[in-house]
Each structure stands twice: as structure tokens, then as C-alpha cells.
Tab-separated table of C-alpha atoms in Angstrom:
chain	number	residue	atom	x	y	z
A	4	MET	CA	0.000	0.000	0.000
A	5	THR	CA	1.400	3.381	-1.017
A	6	THR	CA	0.116	6.575	0.598
A	7	HIS	CA	0.032	9.569	-1.737
A	8	LEU	CA	0.196	12.878	0.052
A	9	SER	CA	-2.676	15.151	-0.812
A	10	GLY	CA	-2.619	18.844	-1.492
A	11	PRO	CA	-3.419	21.626	0.943
A	12	ARG	CA	-6.727	21.685	2.782
A	13	ILE	CA	-8.385	24.676	4.355
A	14	PRO	CA	-10.033	23.853	7.671
A	15	GLU	CA	-13.745	24.444	8.083
A	16	ASP	CA	-15.021	26.729	10.798
A	17	PRO	CA	-16.741	26.185	13.194
A	18	ASP	CA	-16.293	22.516	12.295
A	19	PRO	CA	-19.903	21.366	11.835
A	20	ARG	CA	-18.761	17.852	10.915
A	21	PHE	CA	-17.518	17.350	14.449
A	22	TRP	CA	-20.411	18.944	16.327
A	23	LEU	CA	-23.299	17.751	14.146
A	24	GLY	CA	-21.819	14.485	12.892
A	25	VAL	CA	-20.076	13.195	16.026
A	26	PHE	CA	-20.663	15.055	19.276
A	27	LEU	CA	-24.425	15.627	19.116
A	28	PRO	CA	-25.229	12.021	18.021
A	29	SER	CA	-23.040	10.683	20.844
A	30	ALA	CA	-24.787	12.923	23.368
A	31	ALA	CA	-28.149	11.850	21.924
A	32	VAL	CA	-27.265	8.194	22.548
A	33	LEU	CA	-26.523	8.999	26.191
A	34	LEU	CA	-29.727	10.997	26.678
A	35	GLY	CA	-31.749	8.353	24.852
A	36	ALA	CA	-30.348	5.571	27.036
A	37	LEU	CA	-31.233	7.513	30.190
A	38	ALA	CA	-34.734	8.178	28.858
A	39	VAL	CA	-35.283	4.485	28.082
A	40	VAL	CA	-34.127	3.397	31.545
A	41	ALA	CA	-36.258	6.103	33.186
A	42	GLY	CA	-39.261	4.729	31.325
A	43	TRP	CA	-38.475	1.247	32.655
A	44	SER	CA	-37.987	2.402	36.244
A	45	THR	CA	-41.483	1.452	37.433
A	46	ARG	CA	-41.068	-2.100	36.066
A	47	LEU	CA	-37.560	-2.698	37.397
A	48	PRO	CA	-36.650	-4.021	40.850
A	49	ALA	CA	-35.713	-1.436	43.457
A	50	ASP	CA	-32.244	-2.962	43.474
A	51	VAL	CA	-30.976	-4.158	40.093
A	52	ALA	CA	-28.309	-6.672	39.193
A	53	GLN	CA	-25.031	-4.970	38.309
A	54	GLN	CA	-22.396	-7.711	38.133
A	55	TRP	CA	-22.457	-11.368	37.103
A	56	ASN	CA	-20.147	-14.347	37.537
A	57	TRP	CA	-18.620	-15.055	34.124
A	58	SER	CA	-18.377	-18.786	34.805
A	59	THR	CA	-21.848	-19.504	36.197
A	60	GLY	CA	-23.794	-16.549	34.842
A	61	GLY	CA	-25.219	-15.894	38.309
A	62	VAL	CA	-25.709	-12.433	39.795
A	63	THR	CA	-22.962	-11.431	42.226
A	64	THR	CA	-23.740	-7.757	42.915
A	65	VAL	CA	-26.934	-5.710	43.166
A	66	SER	CA	-27.287	-1.976	43.710
A	67	PRO	CA	-29.990	0.717	43.649
A	68	LEU	CA	-31.200	1.673	40.174
A	69	TRP	CA	-30.012	5.266	40.489
A	70	LEU	CA	-26.505	4.123	41.429
A	71	SER	CA	-26.345	1.737	38.472
A	72	MET	CA	-27.426	4.564	36.173
A	73	LEU	CA	-24.784	6.920	37.551
A	74	SER	CA	-22.041	4.269	37.334
A	75	LEU	CA	-22.295	4.269	33.537
A	76	ALA	CA	-23.873	7.634	32.680
A	77	VAL	CA	-21.318	9.740	34.571
A	78	PRO	CA	-18.256	8.156	32.880
A	79	ALA	CA	-19.983	8.500	29.479
A	80	ALA	CA	-20.683	12.180	30.128
A	81	ALA	CA	-17.095	12.658	31.320
A	82	VAL	CA	-15.735	11.157	28.095
A	83	LEU	CA	-17.925	13.504	26.040
A	84	PHE	CA	-16.725	16.420	28.156
A	85	VAL	CA	-13.097	15.471	27.466
A	86	LEU	CA	-13.890	15.278	23.750
A	87	ALA	CA	-15.433	18.766	23.833
A	88	VAL	CA	-12.460	20.182	25.772
A	89	LEU	CA	-10.044	18.709	23.218
A	90	LYS	CA	-12.049	20.394	20.476
A	91	TRP	CA	-12.239	23.771	22.194
A	92	SER	CA	-8.516	23.704	23.031
A	93	GLY	CA	-7.559	22.996	19.413
A	94	ARG	CA	-6.037	19.595	20.188
A	95	LEU	CA	-8.090	17.690	17.613
A	96	ALA	CA	-5.894	17.858	14.527
A	97	GLY	CA	-4.459	15.661	11.799
A	98	TRP	CA	-4.373	11.919	12.378
A	99	GLY	CA	-4.647	12.602	16.099
A	100	ARG	CA	-8.076	14.084	15.415
A	101	ARG	CA	-9.450	10.916	13.830
A	102	LEU	CA	-7.960	8.666	16.513
A	103	SER	CA	-9.209	10.808	19.406
A	104	VAL	CA	-12.669	11.278	17.929
A	105	GLY	CA	-13.057	7.596	17.081
A	106	VAL	CA	-11.861	6.239	20.428
A	107	LEU	CA	-13.603	8.745	22.709
A	108	SER	CA	-16.936	8.756	20.886
A	109	GLY	CA	-16.920	4.951	20.696
A	110	VAL	CA	-16.215	4.644	24.434
A	111	ALA	CA	-18.939	7.186	25.297
A	112	VAL	CA	-21.523	5.369	23.164
A	113	PHE	CA	-20.543	1.990	24.642
A	114	LEU	CA	-20.905	3.224	28.237
A	115	ALA	CA	-24.252	4.844	27.458
A	116	ALA	CA	-25.737	1.918	25.503
A	117	ALA	CA	-24.453	-0.652	28.000
A	118	LEU	CA	-26.937	0.703	30.555
A	119	PRO	CA	-30.169	-0.390	28.795
A	120	ALA	CA	-28.390	-3.540	27.597
A	121	MET	CA	-27.678	-4.466	31.218
A	122	LEU	CA	-31.175	-3.648	32.456
A	123	SER	CA	-33.362	-4.862	29.577
A	124	GLY	CA	-33.464	-8.426	30.921
A	125	GLN	CA	-34.565	-7.229	34.366
A	126	VAL	CA	-37.760	-5.515	33.263
A	127	GLY	CA	-40.697	-7.129	35.062
A	128	LEU	CA	-38.553	-9.065	37.547
A	129	ALA	CA	-39.238	-8.904	41.264
A	130	ASP	CA	-35.967	-10.530	42.311
A	131	PRO	CA	-32.790	-9.041	40.766
A	132	LEU	CA	-30.910	-12.263	41.540
A	133	GLN	CA	-32.924	-13.899	38.759
A	134	ALA	CA	-31.619	-11.426	36.162
A	135	PRO	CA	-30.137	-13.088	33.054
A	136	ASP	CA	-26.471	-12.615	32.168
A	137	PRO	CA	-26.299	-9.726	29.638
A	138	ARG	CA	-22.989	-10.754	28.064
A	139	SER	CA	-24.547	-11.353	24.626
A	140	SER	CA	-26.259	-7.975	24.486
A	141	THR	CA	-23.136	-6.304	25.890
A	142	ALA	CA	-21.001	-7.949	23.209
A	143	LEU	CA	-23.396	-6.639	20.549
A	144	VAL	CA	-23.200	-3.154	22.067
A	145	ALA	CA	-19.389	-3.376	22.000
A	146	LEU	CA	-19.350	-4.290	18.311
A	147	LEU	CA	-21.831	-1.545	17.426
A	148	SER	CA	-19.814	0.981	19.466
A	149	LEU	CA	-16.648	-0.028	17.608
A	150	ALA	CA	-18.441	0.516	14.303
A	151	TYR	CA	-19.750	3.852	15.567
A	152	GLY	CA	-16.251	4.953	16.551
A	153	LEU	CA	-14.883	4.074	13.115
A	154	LEU	CA	-17.754	5.918	11.426
A	155	ALA	CA	-17.237	8.939	13.689
A	156	ALA	CA	-13.550	9.052	12.725
A	157	VAL	CA	-14.510	9.050	9.042
A	158	VAL	CA	-17.213	11.690	9.488
A	159	ALA	CA	-14.923	13.985	11.497
A	160	GLY	CA	-12.272	13.915	8.766
A	161	SER	CA	-8.801	15.408	9.093
A	162	ARG	CA	-7.625	18.848	10.124
A	163	PRO	CA	-4.250	20.615	9.792
A	164	LEU	CA	-1.612	20.008	12.440
A	165	ALA	CA	-1.901	22.265	15.472
A	166	ALA	CA	1.472	23.877	14.765
A	167	PRO	CA	2.834	24.821	11.339
A	168	ASP	CA	6.065	23.353	10.024
A	169	SER	CA	8.981	24.769	11.949
A	170	ALA	CA	11.897	26.253	10.079
A	171	GLY	CA	14.644	23.780	9.249
A	172	VAL	CA	18.349	24.092	8.588
A	173	PRO	CA	19.166	24.249	4.842
A	174	VAL	CA	21.622	21.563	3.738
A	175	PRO	CA	23.897	21.996	0.704
A	176	ALA	CA	23.753	19.334	-1.983
A	177	LEU	CA	26.298	16.537	-1.891
A	178	ASP	CA	29.006	16.813	-4.541
A	179	LEU	CA	28.335	13.859	-6.838
A	180	ALA	CA	30.439	13.049	-9.886
A	181	PRO	CA	28.580	12.811	-13.224
A	182	GLY	CA	26.893	9.407	-13.425
A	183	GLU	CA	27.839	8.534	-9.856
A	184	ARG	CA	25.159	6.535	-8.063
A	185	ALA	CA	24.555	6.863	-4.349
A	186	VAL	CA	22.020	5.457	-1.910
A	187	TRP	CA	21.454	6.274	1.754
A	188	ALA	CA	19.398	3.882	3.896
A	189	THR	CA	18.711	3.233	7.536
A	190	ALA	CA	16.253	1.335	9.711
A	191	ALA	CA	14.200	2.905	12.499
A	192	THR	CA	12.304	1.197	15.303
A	193	ALA	CA	9.042	2.946	16.128
A	194	TRP	CA	8.668	1.962	19.769
A	195	VAL	CA	5.612	4.178	20.139
A	196	CYS	CA	3.816	2.148	17.436
A	197	LEU	CA	5.212	-1.210	18.541
A	198	LEU	CA	4.242	-0.751	22.183
A	199	GLY	CA	1.134	1.356	21.562
A	200	GLY	CA	-0.408	-1.284	19.329
A	201	GLY	CA	1.343	-4.401	20.605
A	202	ILE	CA	0.586	-4.185	24.323
A	203	PRO	CA	-3.165	-3.395	24.056
A	204	GLY	CA	-3.487	-5.842	21.173
A	205	LEU	CA	-1.795	-8.640	23.082
A	206	ALA	CA	-3.903	-7.919	26.168
A	207	LEU	CA	-7.151	-8.052	24.178
A	208	LEU	CA	-6.034	-11.208	22.385
A	209	ILE	CA	-5.273	-12.969	25.679
A	210	LEU	CA	-8.609	-11.853	27.172
A	211	GLY	CA	-10.439	-13.073	24.088
A	212	LEU	CA	-8.781	-16.489	24.207
A	213	ALA	CA	-8.826	-16.989	27.978
A	214	THR	CA	-12.280	-15.638	28.897
A	215	PRO	CA	-15.829	-15.794	27.514
A	216	LEU	CA	-15.167	-12.391	25.890
A	217	TRP	CA	-14.063	-14.150	22.693
A	218	PHE	CA	-14.985	-11.176	20.495
A	219	LEU	CA	-12.056	-9.195	21.963
A	220	ALA	CA	-9.611	-11.486	20.148
A	221	VAL	CA	-10.449	-9.949	16.760
A	222	PRO	CA	-9.557	-6.300	17.535
A	223	GLY	CA	-6.674	-7.604	19.633
A	224	ALA	CA	-5.178	-9.484	16.688
A	225	VAL	CA	-5.634	-6.440	14.431
A	226	LEU	CA	-3.940	-4.094	16.919
A	227	LEU	CA	-1.088	-6.534	17.486
A	228	ALA	CA	-0.500	-6.914	13.742
A	229	LEU	CA	-0.573	-3.134	13.199
A	230	GLY	CA	1.850	-2.599	16.065
A	231	ILE	CA	4.311	-5.135	14.652
A	232	VAL	CA	4.069	-3.890	11.053
A	233	THR	CA	4.406	-0.185	11.922
A	234	GLY	CA	7.039	-0.846	14.585
A	235	ARG	CA	9.885	-1.145	12.061
A	236	TRP	CA	10.599	1.253	9.178
A	237	THR	CA	13.183	1.365	6.409
A	238	VAL	CA	14.117	4.878	5.297
A	239	THR	CA	15.832	5.205	1.909
A	240	VAL	CA	17.122	8.119	-0.150
A	241	ASP	CA	18.001	7.279	-3.759
A	242	SER	CA	17.406	8.607	-7.262
A	243	ARG	CA	13.658	8.093	-6.819
A	244	GLY	CA	13.493	10.287	-3.715
A	245	LEU	CA	12.742	9.695	-0.050
A	246	THR	CA	10.890	6.458	0.696
A	247	CYS	CA	9.748	5.275	4.126
A	248	THR	CA	8.513	1.671	4.165
A	249	THR	CA	7.015	-0.417	6.970
A	250	LEU	CA	7.900	-3.993	7.809
A	251	LEU	CA	7.063	-6.323	4.900
A	252	GLY	CA	6.452	-3.288	2.696
A	253	LEU	CA	2.768	-3.113	3.677
A	254	GLY	CA	2.808	0.677	4.041
A	255	ARG	CA	4.836	3.326	2.251
A	256	PHE	CA	5.294	7.096	2.202
A	257	HIS	CA	7.210	8.610	-0.700
A	258	VAL	CA	8.322	12.036	-1.935
A	259	PRO	CA	10.008	12.084	-5.383
A	260	ALA	CA	13.381	13.773	-5.861
A	261	GLY	CA	12.232	16.111	-8.591
A	262	ARG	CA	11.570	19.726	-9.439
A	263	GLU	CA	10.944	21.975	-6.398
A	264	ALA	CA	11.832	19.156	-3.982
A	265	THR	CA	14.231	20.120	-1.187
A	266	ALA	CA	15.474	18.490	1.998
A	267	GLU	CA	16.510	20.008	5.303
A	268	VAL	CA	17.337	19.027	8.859
A	269	ILE	CA	15.057	19.986	11.711
A	270	THR	CA	14.737	19.309	15.412
A	271	VAL	CA	11.296	17.996	16.330
A	272	ARG	CA	9.459	17.973	19.623
A	273	GLY	CA	6.748	15.367	19.283
A	274	PRO	CA	4.039	16.697	21.616
A	275	ALA	CA	4.514	20.307	20.510
A	276	GLU	CA	4.648	19.857	16.748
A	277	PHE	CA	2.812	16.643	15.940
A	278	LEU	CA	0.426	16.128	18.875
A	279	GLY	CA	2.544	13.303	20.165
A	280	TRP	CA	4.728	10.608	18.697
A	281	GLY	CA	3.718	8.164	16.000
A	282	ILE	CA	2.416	8.537	12.451
A	283	ARG	CA	0.963	12.005	12.031
A	284	VAL	CA	-0.905	13.281	8.987
A	285	GLY	CA	-1.918	16.927	8.880
A	286	GLY	CA	-3.109	19.626	6.552
A	287	ALA	CA	-1.192	20.921	3.527
A	288	GLY	CA	-0.024	17.371	2.834
A	289	SER	CA	2.278	17.256	5.879
A	290	VAL	CA	3.198	13.798	7.170
A	291	GLY	CA	5.321	13.107	10.239
A	292	LEU	CA	6.876	9.775	11.205
A	293	ILE	CA	7.814	10.945	14.674
A	294	PHE	CA	9.289	8.120	16.703
A	295	ARG	CA	11.386	10.188	19.094
A	296	ASN	CA	12.436	13.768	19.804
A	297	GLY	CA	15.523	15.285	18.225
A	298	GLU	CA	17.111	15.268	14.773
A	299	ALA	CA	14.870	14.592	11.782
A	300	LEU	CA	14.914	14.705	7.995
A	301	ARG	CA	12.239	16.804	6.332
A	302	VAL	CA	11.628	16.745	2.587
A	303	HIS	CA	9.429	19.299	0.867
A	304	GLY	CA	7.742	18.164	-2.332
A	305	CYS	CA	5.617	19.942	-4.901
A	306	GLY	CA	2.299	21.470	-3.866
A	307	GLY	CA	3.478	22.310	-0.354
A	308	LYS	CA	3.460	18.737	0.920
A	309	SER	CA	6.211	17.509	3.223
A	310	LEU	CA	7.455	14.287	4.804
A	311	THR	CA	9.308	14.344	8.112
A	312	VAL	CA	10.999	11.315	9.664
A	313	THR	CA	13.166	11.113	12.770
A	314	VAL	CA	16.468	9.451	11.821
A	315	GLY	CA	20.115	9.722	12.744
A	316	HIS	CA	22.588	11.355	10.324
A	317	ALA	CA	19.747	13.366	8.802
A	318	ALA	CA	22.194	15.901	7.338
A	319	THR	CA	23.810	13.228	5.161
A	320	ALA	CA	20.427	12.069	3.901
A	321	ALA	CA	19.306	15.638	3.192
A	322	SER	CA	22.530	16.450	1.347
A	323	LEU	CA	22.168	13.399	-0.890
A	324	PHE	CA	18.488	14.079	-1.558
A	325	ASN	CA	19.223	17.650	-2.627
A	326	ALA	CA	21.975	16.446	-4.972
A	327	LEU	CA	19.740	13.813	-6.564
A	328	ALA	CA	16.839	16.245	-6.885
A	329	ALA	CA	19.082	18.773	-8.647
A	330	ARG	CA	20.416	16.057	-10.993
A	331	ASN	CA	16.910	14.784	-11.839
A	332	THR	CA	15.736	18.328	-12.515
A	333	ALA	CA	18.694	19.035	-14.824
A	334	ASN	CA	18.149	15.772	-16.720
A	335	HIS	CA	14.527	16.619	-17.381
């Protein structure tokens, strides 16, 4: 898979896709769940079942209805509040925007919808200890919430990075003899991707295989695979340009060494410039493979797009890229 960097985008204001397409529907799910449970209140036991034994399916904990409602509604409202604060503070940007919107909205919807899923089987019961185990309905809610989170990420779309590209240090072109061929390559371990995807993925996979929550094994396997694949990158500068490839070549970012292409060395600060470490995609076609703080190679292509990757000996790579870009331009 090759990712082609797009041209500049102008952000919308005041971001109706977020408020109307993500936040308000998520809040509506929470309010709707509370309304449904309030309508059931006269047909529910005074104390409702809240926890079940996963092995036997028997009720282990009961609590007042209002406390059960608060135990899920308050965390859901808190997640929505965090999402709104991130929006108001300008922290929802680039790839970080999609990830934050998808995860937080999905969690909020799951917490809200889990309330009627837990209580639906208790309607009409006099004894909460007779309440059926809601694991099937909860599993369905989890799957629907995952789908909702993915849809919310798509609806929200991308936004420019919170901070514009910082100024880099110009690097003179390497002195290459006519016809001389040169290649610069290195490998980089993206611990933030390896650990960020591998640890949660492995945990979900183990839970799915070792407990009745079998459905957790699927997202766990996906996260684990993504963490492994994006945890190792090969960075190459040759006559074709700058190419950054994941393990097994399943993902690739590329900027050609052609007309108007230039390379420079910069010093990056992950949280300040790219909303954290990892793979960051922002407005104006800016892509950051930010695996650590410090020295990085940044290549500017045509149309204002750029590719930044944290590597050692970035000055050597930039010098070679500039030489090859100048040669390719002269030959064409």
C-alpha cells in the first residue's frame, strides 16, 4: 500500500462535521439511554443486578437503580466532556483528530448503551438475583460501538496540524560526480507504534482467548498486527526520492526527488509539533513519522506537501536528496 500525500486543505469553521456528525449524536445516545431506563424504572426491581459471575452466569452484585445509572452515565458524560475540551482547546488535529474522535466517541456510546443492555433483561422481575447474564447484548453493544467509533472518525475527517512546520536548517547538496550513483538507507524502530499497538493488542487477544469475551480477540489481533508492522521502518534516499517503508512493505510514504523538492534538517518535539509521537498526517499534505524527539529529515515536495521522519545522520540524507533532486531536474 502506497500513501500519496494530498494537497493543501483549508479547515472548516466552526467545524460542523464534528459537532453535528459526532458530538451531538453521541450525546443523543446517552440521553436516549437515560430516557429508556427512566421509562423502565417502574417495572424494574428497586435494586438491580449490576455484576455477574462469568463462569456460572449468576448475579454477584446488586445496587440501587439510580446508582447503576450513575455508574455508567457519569463516565460517558465525562468522556464527552473530554472530547469537547479537546475540540475547544484545538487539540483535535491531523491523524490525532481521527484517533481521538473515534476512540472517545466509541467509548462514550458503549458506556451509554451498556446501561439499557444491562437492564433490559430485568424488566418485570421482582428478584434481581434472577436477572439473566447480559454478556450477549453487551457484546453486541461493543461491536456496534466499535463501528460507531470508526464511522465517527470518518465523518470527522482530518484537520491541519496544530502547529505549522517549523523552520529547518538548509543543507547543501552533496558533490556527486557525473553518473555517480549513491544510496542512503537506515532502519528505524518505532517503539511508540510497537508498544502502543502491541501491548493493548496482546492484552485483548489474551482476554479473548482466555475468557468468555471471545470477540475481543479480533480487535486484539488487528492491533497486534498493526503494532508489529508499523514498529519497524526502512528509510531510503536514492534517485527516486525519499521512501519510508514499513515492515514487509505493507505501508509506504514517498516524496520524489524532482523539481521543487528540497530536503533540510530539523529538530522535532513530538508533543509540541505533531500532537505526540507516532504517524501524524496533517493539513497541507504534511506527514510526520515521529518516533522520538531530536534530529529529523524533512523533505518538501511539490504542492506544499512535506514528509518528516526522525532518523540519525539526517544531514547526510538531506545532502544526498538535494543532490539527486538537482540532478533529476537538470536531466529533465
